[in-house]
Coordinates of C-alpha atoms in Angstrom, one line a residue:
Chain F
M1 CA 0.0 0.1 -0.2
N2 CA 1.4 3.4 -0.7
A3 CA 0.6 6.9 -0.2
N4 CA -1.4 7.3 -3.3
Q5 CA -3.9 4.8 -2.7
T6 CA -4.5 5.9 0.9
Q7 CA -5.2 9.6 0.0
G8 CA -8.1 8.6 -2.2
A9 CA -9.1 10.8 -5.1
A10 CA -9.3 14.1 -3.6
A11 CA -5.9 15.1 -4.2
A12 CA -3.6 14.2 -7.1
A13 CA -0.4 14.8 -5.3
P14 CA -1.3 13.7 -1.8
I15 CA -0.3 16.0 1.1
P16 CA 1.8 14.4 3.5
R17 CA 0.4 14.4 7.5
I18 CA 3.9 15.5 8.4
A19 CA 6.9 16.5 6.0
L20 CA 10.4 17.1 7.3
S21 CA 12.6 19.1 5.2
G22 CA 16.4 19.9 5.5
I23 CA 16.3 19.1 9.2
K24 CA 19.6 19.5 10.9
K25 CA 20.6 19.0 14.8
R26 CA 23.8 19.4 16.3
F27 CA 24.9 18.3 19.7
G28 CA 28.1 20.4 20.5
S29 CA 30.7 19.1 17.9
V30 CA 28.4 16.2 16.6
E31 CA 26.2 16.8 13.8
A32 CA 23.7 14.1 14.7
I33 CA 21.3 14.9 11.7
R34 CA 23.0 16.3 8.7
G35 CA 19.9 17.6 6.6
V36 CA 17.2 14.9 6.4
D37 CA 13.8 15.0 4.2
L38 CA 11.1 12.7 5.2
A39 CA 7.3 12.8 4.1
L40 CA 4.9 10.8 6.2
Y41 CA 1.3 10.4 4.7
P42 CA -1.8 8.9 6.3
G43 CA -2.7 5.2 7.1
E44 CA 1.3 4.2 6.4
C45 CA 3.9 2.7 8.5
V46 CA 7.3 3.6 7.9
G47 CA 10.0 1.8 9.6
L48 CA 13.3 3.7 10.4
V49 CA 16.3 1.7 10.6
G50 CA 19.8 2.5 11.0
D51 CA 23.0 1.4 12.9
N52 CA 23.6 2.8 16.4
A53 CA 24.2 6.5 16.6
A54 CA 22.4 6.6 13.0
G55 CA 20.3 9.3 14.2
K56 CA 17.1 7.6 14.4
S57 CA 16.0 8.4 17.9
T58 CA 17.1 12.2 17.5
L59 CA 15.0 12.4 14.0
T60 CA 11.9 11.2 15.9
K61 CA 12.6 13.5 18.8
I62 CA 12.8 16.3 16.6
I63 CA 9.2 15.1 15.3
S64 CA 7.6 14.8 18.8
G65 CA 9.2 18.1 19.8
T66 CA 11.6 17.1 22.4
Y67 CA 14.7 18.5 20.5
V68 CA 14.2 21.9 18.4
P69 CA 16.1 21.4 15.2
D70 CA 18.8 23.7 14.3
E71 CA 17.7 24.1 10.8
G72 CA 14.9 23.0 8.5
T73 CA 11.2 23.0 8.4
I74 CA 8.3 20.8 9.8
S75 CA 5.0 21.0 8.5
I76 CA 1.7 19.3 9.0
N77 CA -0.8 18.6 6.4
G78 CA 0.7 21.3 4.4
E79 CA 1.0 24.1 7.0
P80 CA 4.6 24.8 8.5
V81 CA 4.7 24.4 12.2
R82 CA 7.2 25.0 14.7
F83 CA 7.5 22.7 18.0
A84 CA 9.4 24.6 21.0
T85 CA 8.5 21.8 23.4
P86 CA 6.9 18.6 23.4
A87 CA 3.6 20.1 24.5
D88 CA 3.2 21.7 21.1
A89 CA 3.7 18.6 19.2
R90 CA 1.1 16.8 21.5
K91 CA -1.5 19.7 20.5
H92 CA -0.8 18.6 16.9
H93 CA -1.8 14.6 18.0
I94 CA 1.9 13.5 17.6
E95 CA 2.7 11.0 20.4
M96 CA 5.8 9.3 20.8
V97 CA 6.7 5.9 22.9
Y98 CA 10.3 6.8 23.9
Q99 CA 13.1 4.4 24.1
D100 CA 13.7 5.1 27.5
L101 CA 9.8 5.0 28.3
S102 CA 9.8 8.1 30.0
L103 CA 7.2 6.9 32.8
C104 CA 7.5 8.4 36.7
D105 CA 8.6 5.4 38.9
T106 CA 6.7 6.9 42.0
I107 CA 3.0 7.4 40.2
D108 CA 1.0 4.7 39.6
V109 CA -0.2 3.3 36.6
A110 CA -3.3 5.2 35.9
G111 CA -1.5 8.3 36.6
N112 CA 1.1 7.6 34.3
L113 CA -1.6 6.8 31.5
Y114 CA -3.0 10.4 32.2
L115 CA 0.1 12.5 32.6
G116 CA -0.1 15.8 31.5
R117 CA -3.9 15.1 30.6
E118 CA -5.6 14.6 33.7
P119 CA -9.3 14.3 33.8
M120 CA -10.5 16.8 36.3
N121 CA -13.3 17.2 38.8
G122 CA -13.5 20.9 39.5
I123 CA -9.8 21.6 40.5
F124 CA -9.5 18.1 41.6
L125 CA -8.1 15.1 39.6
D126 CA -10.9 12.6 39.0
R127 CA -9.2 9.5 40.1
K128 CA -12.1 7.4 39.3
A129 CA -12.2 8.4 35.8
M130 CA -8.5 8.1 35.5
R131 CA -8.5 4.4 36.9
D132 CA -11.7 3.5 34.8
G133 CA -10.1 4.9 31.7
A134 CA -6.8 3.4 32.6
R135 CA -8.6 -0.2 32.9
A136 CA -10.5 0.3 29.4
M137 CA -7.1 1.7 27.6
L138 CA -5.2 -1.3 28.8
E139 CA -7.8 -3.9 28.2
R140 CA -7.9 -2.5 24.4
L141 CA -4.3 -3.6 24.3
E142 CA -4.7 -6.9 25.9
I143 CA -2.4 -6.0 28.8
K144 CA -2.7 -7.6 31.9
I145 CA -1.8 -5.3 35.1
P146 CA -3.5 -6.7 38.1
N147 CA -3.6 -3.7 40.0
L148 CA -3.7 -0.1 38.6
D149 CA -2.7 1.3 42.4
A150 CA 0.6 -0.1 41.7
L151 CA 3.5 2.4 41.3
V152 CA 5.4 2.0 37.9
A153 CA 8.4 1.3 39.6
Q154 CA 7.1 -2.2 40.9
L155 CA 6.2 -3.3 37.3
S156 CA 8.2 -5.7 35.4
G157 CA 10.3 -4.4 32.4
G158 CA 7.3 -5.9 29.9
Q159 CA 4.6 -4.1 31.8
R160 CA 6.3 -0.8 31.9
Q161 CA 6.8 -1.0 28.1
S162 CA 3.1 -1.9 27.9
I163 CA 2.0 1.3 29.8
A164 CA 4.4 3.5 27.5
I165 CA 2.7 2.2 24.5
A166 CA -0.7 2.2 25.9
R167 CA -0.2 6.0 26.9
A168 CA 0.9 7.0 23.2
A169 CA -1.6 5.0 21.3
A170 CA -4.9 5.7 23.3
F171 CA -5.4 9.5 22.9
D172 CA -6.3 9.5 19.2
P173 CA -2.7 10.1 18.0
Q174 CA -2.7 11.1 14.1
V175 CA 1.2 10.3 14.1
L176 CA 2.5 7.6 16.4
I177 CA 6.1 7.2 16.8
M178 CA 7.6 4.0 18.3
D179 CA 11.2 4.2 19.5
E180 CA 12.1 0.4 19.9
P181 CA 8.6 -0.4 21.5
T182 CA 9.4 -4.2 21.5
S183 CA 12.6 -4.4 23.3
A184 CA 11.1 -6.1 26.7
L185 CA 8.3 -7.6 25.3
A186 CA 7.8 -11.4 25.1
V187 CA 6.7 -13.0 22.0
K188 CA 2.7 -12.6 22.6
E189 CA 3.0 -8.9 23.6
V190 CA 5.0 -8.1 20.5
E191 CA 2.3 -9.7 18.5
A192 CA 0.0 -7.6 20.3
V193 CA 1.8 -4.3 19.7
L194 CA 2.0 -5.4 15.8
D195 CA -1.7 -5.9 15.9
L196 CA -2.0 -2.4 17.2
I197 CA 0.2 -0.6 14.5
N198 CA -2.0 -2.4 11.8
R199 CA -5.3 -1.5 13.6
V200 CA -4.2 2.3 13.9
K201 CA -2.9 2.4 10.4
A202 CA -6.5 1.4 9.3
K203 CA -8.0 4.1 11.2
G204 CA -5.3 6.5 9.2
V205 CA -2.6 7.1 11.6
T206 CA 0.8 7.4 10.5
V207 CA 2.9 5.0 12.4
V208 CA 6.7 5.4 12.6
L209 CA 8.5 2.4 13.7
I210 CA 12.2 2.1 15.1
T211 CA 13.2 -1.3 15.6
H212 CA 16.2 -3.8 15.6
R213 CA 13.9 -6.6 15.1
L214 CA 13.8 -6.3 11.4
Q215 CA 11.5 -9.2 10.4
D216 CA 8.8 -7.1 12.3
L217 CA 9.0 -4.3 9.9
F218 CA 7.9 -6.7 7.0
N219 CA 5.0 -7.3 9.1
V220 CA 3.5 -3.9 9.5
C221 CA 5.5 -1.2 7.5
D222 CA 4.6 0.1 4.2
R223 CA 8.0 1.9 3.5
I224 CA 11.5 1.8 5.2
T225 CA 13.8 4.5 5.7
V226 CA 17.5 4.0 6.2
M227 CA 19.6 6.3 8.1
Y228 CA 23.3 6.1 8.2
E229 CA 25.6 8.6 10.3
G230 CA 22.9 11.5 10.3
L231 CA 21.6 11.1 6.7
K232 CA 18.8 9.2 5.2
V233 CA 20.8 7.1 2.8
A234 CA 17.9 5.0 1.0
E235 CA 14.1 4.6 1.1
R236 CA 12.4 1.1 0.1
K237 CA 8.8 0.2 -0.2
I238 CA 8.4 -2.9 1.4
A239 CA 7.6 -5.1 -1.4
D240 CA 11.2 -4.0 -3.2
T241 CA 13.4 -5.1 -0.2
D242 CA 14.4 -8.1 1.7
L243 CA 16.4 -8.5 4.8
T244 CA 19.5 -9.1 3.6
D245 CA 19.1 -5.6 1.3
L246 CA 18.0 -4.3 4.6
V247 CA 21.1 -5.6 6.1
S248 CA 23.9 -4.2 4.0
L249 CA 22.1 -1.0 3.6
I250 CA 22.2 -0.6 7.3
V251 CA 25.8 -1.6 7.6
G252 CA 26.6 1.1 4.9
K253 CA 27.3 -1.1 2.2
G254 CA 24.5 -0.8 -0.4
H255 CA 24.8 3.1 -0.6
G256 CA 28.5 3.7 -1.2
M257 CA 28.4 5.8 2.1
G258 CA 30.2 3.3 4.1
G259 CA 33.5 3.3 2.6
H260 CA 34.9 6.7 3.5
A261 CA 33.5 6.8 6.8
Chain E
M1 CA 7.7 -30.2 37.0
T2 CA 4.7 -28.0 35.4
S3 CA 1.7 -27.2 37.4
A4 CA -2.0 -26.6 36.2
Y5 CA -2.6 -22.9 35.3
T6 CA -4.5 -21.1 38.2
S7 CA -4.5 -17.2 37.9
R8 CA -2.1 -15.7 39.9
P9 CA -3.3 -14.5 43.5
Q10 CA -3.4 -10.9 44.1
G11 CA -1.6 -10.7 47.3
S12 CA -3.1 -9.2 50.8
R13 CA -4.9 -5.8 50.2
L14 CA -3.5 -5.0 53.4
A15 CA 0.1 -5.6 52.9
D16 CA 0.1 -3.6 50.0
L17 CA -1.6 -0.9 52.0
L18 CA 1.0 -1.3 54.9
A19 CA 3.9 -1.4 52.4
A20 CA 2.5 2.0 50.6
H21 CA 2.5 3.8 53.9
A22 CA 5.3 2.2 55.6
Q23 CA 7.0 5.7 56.0
L24 CA 4.3 7.1 57.4
L25 CA 3.2 4.7 60.1
S26 CA 7.0 4.6 61.2
I27 CA 7.2 8.5 61.8
A28 CA 3.6 8.2 63.5
G29 CA 5.0 5.2 65.4
F30 CA 7.8 7.3 66.6
F31 CA 5.8 10.5 67.4
L32 CA 3.8 8.2 69.8
I33 CA 6.7 6.8 71.2
M34 CA 8.0 10.4 72.0
V35 CA 5.0 11.4 73.3
V36 CA 4.9 8.6 75.7
I37 CA 8.3 8.9 76.9
F38 CA 8.2 12.7 77.8
S39 CA 4.5 12.2 79.3
I40 CA 6.4 9.8 81.9
A41 CA 9.2 11.9 82.3
S42 CA 7.3 15.6 82.8
P43 CA 3.7 15.5 84.4
V44 CA 2.7 18.6 82.4
F45 CA 3.8 17.6 79.0
L46 CA 0.3 16.3 78.4
S47 CA -1.3 19.0 80.0
T48 CA -3.8 21.3 77.8
G49 CA -2.0 24.4 78.3
N50 CA 1.5 22.8 77.4
I51 CA -0.1 21.1 74.2
L52 CA -1.5 24.5 73.0
N53 CA 1.7 26.2 74.1
L54 CA 3.8 23.4 71.8
V55 CA 1.1 23.8 68.5
R56 CA 1.5 27.4 68.9
Q57 CA 5.2 27.1 68.8
I58 CA 5.7 25.0 66.0
A59 CA 3.3 26.8 64.0
P60 CA 5.9 28.5 61.8
I61 CA 8.1 25.3 61.1
L62 CA 4.8 23.8 60.1
I63 CA 3.8 26.4 57.6
V64 CA 7.2 26.5 56.3
A65 CA 7.6 22.7 55.9
V66 CA 4.5 22.0 54.2
A67 CA 5.5 24.4 51.2
M68 CA 9.1 22.8 51.7
T69 CA 7.8 19.3 51.1
F70 CA 6.7 20.7 47.3
V71 CA 10.0 22.1 47.0
I72 CA 11.7 18.8 48.1
T73 CA 9.3 16.4 46.3
T74 CA 10.5 18.1 42.9
G75 CA 14.1 17.1 43.8
G76 CA 14.9 20.5 45.0
I77 CA 15.8 22.2 48.4
D78 CA 15.2 25.6 49.8
L79 CA 18.1 26.5 52.4
S80 CA 16.9 30.0 52.5
V81 CA 13.7 30.1 54.1
G82 CA 15.4 31.0 57.6
S83 CA 16.8 34.1 56.0
V84 CA 13.7 35.0 54.6
V85 CA 12.0 34.8 57.9
A86 CA 14.5 36.8 59.3
L87 CA 14.1 39.3 56.4
I88 CA 10.6 39.5 56.7
N89 CA 10.4 39.5 60.7
A90 CA 12.8 42.7 60.5
S91 CA 10.9 44.5 57.8
A92 CA 7.6 44.0 59.4
A93 CA 9.0 45.6 62.4
I94 CA 10.5 48.7 60.3
V95 CA 7.3 49.4 58.1
L96 CA 5.0 49.2 61.3
Q97 CA 7.5 51.6 63.1
M98 CA 7.1 53.7 59.8
G99 CA 3.3 54.1 60.5
L100 CA 2.2 51.8 57.4
P101 CA -1.3 50.4 58.4
W102 CA -0.7 46.6 59.4
P103 CA -3.4 45.0 57.2
I104 CA -1.1 46.6 54.0
A105 CA 1.9 45.9 55.6
V106 CA 0.9 42.1 56.0
I107 CA 0.0 42.0 52.4
G108 CA 3.1 43.6 51.2
L109 CA 5.3 41.4 53.3
L110 CA 3.6 38.4 51.7
L111 CA 4.1 39.6 48.4
L112 CA 7.9 40.4 49.2
G113 CA 8.3 36.9 50.2
A114 CA 6.7 35.6 47.2
A115 CA 9.0 37.8 44.9
I116 CA 12.1 36.5 46.8
G117 CA 11.0 32.9 46.1
A118 CA 10.4 33.7 42.4
I119 CA 13.7 35.5 41.9
Q120 CA 15.0 32.4 43.3
G121 CA 12.8 30.1 41.4
W122 CA 13.7 31.9 38.1
F123 CA 17.6 31.1 38.6
I124 CA 16.5 27.5 39.4
A125 CA 13.9 26.8 36.8
Y126 CA 14.6 28.9 33.6
Q127 CA 18.7 29.2 34.3
G128 CA 19.3 25.6 35.4
I129 CA 21.4 26.4 38.3
Q130 CA 21.3 24.1 41.4
A131 CA 18.3 24.7 43.9
F132 CA 21.3 24.2 46.5
I133 CA 23.4 27.0 45.3
V134 CA 20.9 29.2 44.4
T135 CA 19.2 29.1 48.2
L136 CA 22.6 29.2 49.7
A137 CA 23.4 32.1 48.3
G138 CA 19.7 33.4 49.3
L139 CA 20.5 32.1 52.5
S140 CA 23.8 34.2 53.0
A141 CA 22.4 37.4 51.1
L142 CA 19.0 37.6 52.6
R143 CA 20.0 37.7 56.2
G144 CA 22.7 40.1 55.3
I145 CA 20.2 42.6 53.8
A146 CA 18.3 41.9 57.3
L147 CA 21.2 42.8 59.4
L148 CA 22.1 45.8 57.3
M149 CA 18.8 47.1 57.8
T150 CA 18.6 46.6 61.5
E151 CA 22.2 47.3 61.9
G152 CA 21.7 44.2 64.1
F153 CA 19.5 45.6 66.9
S154 CA 16.1 44.2 67.7
I155 CA 13.2 46.7 66.7
P156 CA 10.1 46.6 68.6
I157 CA 6.5 46.5 67.5
S158 CA 3.9 48.6 69.5
T159 CA 1.5 46.2 71.1
D160 CA -1.3 48.7 70.4
L161 CA -1.2 47.5 67.0
G162 CA -3.8 44.8 65.8
F163 CA -0.6 43.1 64.2
V164 CA 0.4 41.4 67.3
A165 CA -2.9 39.5 67.4
I166 CA -1.6 37.6 64.5
G167 CA 0.8 35.9 66.8
R168 CA -1.0 36.3 70.5
E169 CA -4.5 36.4 70.1
W170 CA -6.7 33.2 70.6
L171 CA -10.1 32.1 68.8
L172 CA -12.0 29.5 70.1
G173 CA -9.6 28.0 72.5
V174 CA -6.9 27.6 70.2
P175 CA -4.2 30.4 69.4
V176 CA -4.2 32.1 66.1
P177 CA -0.8 30.8 64.8
T178 CA -2.4 27.2 65.2
W179 CA -5.3 28.1 63.2
I180 CA -3.2 29.9 60.4
A181 CA -0.7 26.6 60.3
F182 CA -3.7 24.2 60.4
L183 CA -5.2 26.2 57.1
I184 CA -2.0 26.2 55.5
V185 CA -1.7 22.1 56.3
A186 CA -5.1 21.6 54.8
A187 CA -4.6 23.4 51.7
G188 CA -1.2 22.0 51.5
F189 CA -2.4 18.2 51.7
L190 CA -5.4 19.2 49.4
T191 CA -3.1 20.5 46.9
F192 CA -0.4 17.9 47.0
W193 CA -2.9 14.9 46.9
G194 CA -5.9 16.2 44.7
T195 CA -4.7 18.9 42.1
R196 CA -2.8 18.6 38.8
F197 CA 0.1 20.8 40.4
G198 CA 0.4 18.5 43.1
R199 CA 0.8 15.7 40.7
Y200 CA 3.2 17.3 38.6
V201 CA 5.4 18.2 41.5
T202 CA 5.5 14.5 42.0
A203 CA 6.0 14.1 38.3
I204 CA 9.0 16.2 38.0
G205 CA 10.8 14.9 41.0
A206 CA 10.4 11.3 39.8
N207 CA 11.4 12.2 36.2
Q208 CA 11.7 15.9 35.0
E209 CA 12.5 14.8 31.5
A210 CA 9.6 12.5 31.3
A211 CA 7.1 15.1 32.7
R212 CA 8.3 17.5 30.2
R213 CA 7.6 15.3 27.3
S214 CA 4.3 14.8 28.7
G215 CA 3.5 18.2 28.1
I216 CA 3.7 19.8 31.5
S217 CA 5.3 23.2 31.9
T218 CA 8.0 21.8 34.2
K219 CA 9.8 25.3 34.9
Q220 CA 6.7 27.0 35.3
I221 CA 5.8 24.5 38.0
L222 CA 9.5 24.7 39.4
L223 CA 9.5 28.1 39.8
W224 CA 6.2 28.2 41.7
V225 CA 7.2 25.7 44.4
Y226 CA 9.8 28.2 45.3
V227 CA 7.4 30.9 45.5
L228 CA 5.4 28.7 48.0
T229 CA 8.7 28.6 50.0
G230 CA 8.8 32.3 49.9
L231 CA 5.6 32.9 50.9
A232 CA 5.1 30.6 53.5
S233 CA 8.7 32.0 55.1
A234 CA 7.2 35.7 54.6
L235 CA 3.7 34.3 56.9
A236 CA 6.0 32.3 59.5
G237 CA 8.2 35.8 59.6
I238 CA 5.0 37.6 60.4
I239 CA 3.8 35.3 62.9
I240 CA 7.2 35.2 64.6
A241 CA 7.1 39.1 64.8
A242 CA 3.9 39.4 66.2
R243 CA 4.3 36.8 68.7
L244 CA 7.5 38.5 70.0
G245 CA 6.3 42.0 69.5
S246 CA 9.6 42.6 67.8
G247 CA 11.7 42.4 64.6
S248 CA 15.1 40.8 64.3
S249 CA 17.7 39.9 61.8
N250 CA 18.6 37.3 64.2
A251 CA 15.1 35.6 64.2
A252 CA 15.0 31.9 63.1
V253 CA 18.9 31.1 63.2
G254 CA 19.2 27.3 61.9
F255 CA 15.1 27.4 61.1
E256 CA 16.1 26.0 57.7
L257 CA 17.3 22.7 59.0
E258 CA 14.7 22.3 61.5
V259 CA 12.3 22.6 58.4
I260 CA 14.2 20.4 56.1
A261 CA 14.2 17.6 59.3
A262 CA 10.7 17.8 59.7
V263 CA 10.1 17.2 55.9
V264 CA 12.6 14.4 55.8
L265 CA 11.7 12.6 59.1
G266 CA 8.0 12.6 57.8
G267 CA 9.4 10.3 54.9
T268 CA 9.6 12.7 51.8
S269 CA 12.3 11.7 49.5
L270 CA 15.5 14.2 49.1
M271 CA 16.1 12.4 45.7
G272 CA 12.5 13.7 44.8
G273 CA 9.4 11.8 43.4
R274 CA 8.2 11.0 46.8
G275 CA 6.6 13.3 49.5
S276 CA 3.6 13.2 51.8
I277 CA 2.3 16.3 53.8
A278 CA 0.5 13.9 56.6
G279 CA 4.4 12.9 57.2
T280 CA 5.8 16.5 57.2
V281 CA 3.0 17.3 59.8
L282 CA 4.4 14.4 62.0
G283 CA 7.8 15.2 61.5
A284 CA 7.4 18.6 62.5
L285 CA 5.3 17.7 65.5
T286 CA 8.0 15.3 66.5
I287 CA 10.6 17.9 66.3
G288 CA 8.2 20.2 68.2
V289 CA 7.6 17.4 71.2
I290 CA 11.5 16.7 71.5
G291 CA 12.2 20.3 72.0
N292 CA 9.8 20.9 74.3
G293 CA 10.0 17.5 76.2
L294 CA 13.6 18.0 76.6
I295 CA 12.9 21.5 78.2
L296 CA 10.0 20.1 80.7
S297 CA 12.3 17.3 81.4
H298 CA 14.9 19.6 82.8
V299 CA 17.4 18.7 80.5
S300 CA 20.1 21.5 79.6
P301 CA 18.9 23.3 76.7
F302 CA 22.5 22.5 75.4
F303 CA 21.1 18.9 75.1
T304 CA 18.3 19.8 72.8
Q305 CA 20.5 20.1 69.6
I306 CA 22.3 16.9 70.2
V307 CA 19.5 15.1 71.2
T308 CA 17.3 16.5 68.2
G309 CA 20.2 15.6 65.8
S310 CA 20.4 11.9 66.9
I311 CA 17.0 11.3 67.0
I312 CA 16.9 12.6 63.3
L313 CA 19.5 10.4 61.9
L314 CA 17.8 7.4 64.2
A315 CA 14.6 8.0 62.5
V316 CA 15.5 8.5 59.0
W317 CA 18.0 5.5 59.2
L318 CA 14.9 3.4 60.5
N319 CA 12.8 4.6 57.9
A320 CA 15.5 3.9 55.3
R321 CA 17.0 0.7 56.4
V322 CA 14.3 -1.2 58.4
F323 CA 11.0 0.0 57.4
S324 CA 11.5 0.2 53.6
R325 CA 13.1 -3.1 53.7
L326 CA 9.9 -4.8 55.4
A327 CA 8.0 -2.8 53.0
S328 CA 8.9 -4.0 49.5
G329 CA 10.9 -6.4 47.8
A330 CA 10.5 -4.8 44.5
R331 CA 10.6 -1.1 44.7
R332 CA 13.5 0.0 42.4
K333 CA 14.1 3.3 44.1
T334 CA 13.8 3.8 47.9

């Protein structure tokens, strides 16, 4: 499935849900992102792969407003935007599952799921609504957590990761970014996450998936973007590539960039 | 060996509840032990008169400790509270002597305290300077200003003014400072437990970057907690000035340590992310009881500091080592 099909008949040249152009980001003397263009369309899943330190996480954190790029522009549905904080990106329905999960260990499960958008009852937190909502969210994702009053610190690595995923997926995102969402999950839970990606895609959500489990990409992605040392070096439709091709691109053989590195 | 599947039992609710409140229970137990010891050591300890005296005495510590609980829960610290108390205390006497109507003076002084907190909070939240450093500078400089203003003398406040009622009057058989402290504690408890602000204070202490990524204005919240300690210190300074009928730059020496000790005794983590207003109240009461009880037991006043210090270390040690180990096997962060 490619972008033209999902966009429908309305536009001949579809407008990307989110488009990056000429993005650069520097940390001290290291140029982490050296000018990347990327267009993401509604209802597609794009796999972002690359070696460690290729700039995958940095690029996705720029989309989610966590980092502000030094150069380049971002536009959403054709309108240029500027994200100064993650709150700005959240307002545009961009949600992200961070690699470090970004959970607050000393807050309970429901509190973490609703962090930053707590339901209120007057000036007080509506704890009942939070708990009921949390239970519903977790049930939809088939996540079993017996005690919603438990602090996140008391949960297992897989449960913590599930909570981070549920939090990003539950609030009707338009762009859902997942940075290594399955690293701590068991087989069954990984299947549930891949199912989730396919479900939200069908609803028109744009998904960006970073993972080292390359076989997963072939289950859910429409396109794969390969990054190498801060550059986007290749873009492949899923039908035009295979594991061997991807691996050689990731290690820097297939695109002629690896030689002088 | 394999077993037939049964759903995993949930574990006792009571055990979970005890584990979650282990710190609070331990300080409550400690407080009761102190009360029992001193009521045996001195017959007047449990008299109504002494209890009311005690709760009036600890009102300033209680008020500032409630605000300090918010600061420490964010992972910060405010060392300047004693100096803010002294500055406001001295300023109160000066502006009242100048003839400023006392209600206006009170409002102005509260605003001054809040402004001092806001300035320190701005350096901490928006300039990223460590709270310890900023408020250590505040501790030194603010008392310096108080000394400069008073030239080291104590300035009397006329007892004809309504102002002194704030520290001396009684309402329904309870001293006014105690009423004020009670209101602050109630407001602090509801804010900490029930509001977004309280939730975000905890979130920032647990994981500031996660809080920011969740769209929380972490800098704004951080600035506000220091405004709270500034405001609370100003209130404490006003109460002390009204009770003593004078203003002095030497008021509240070592006050910040008593306040921090009360908060830490109550189980609030200096690492941030975990705080308890109820614990802080018990911590402040415990410190008050120790000071008061030792005097009533005719122990040399010089001993008070030694005993207070030892008891704080003992209580926090029990909290950290014994109770939390009993409480939870799986907790990552103690």
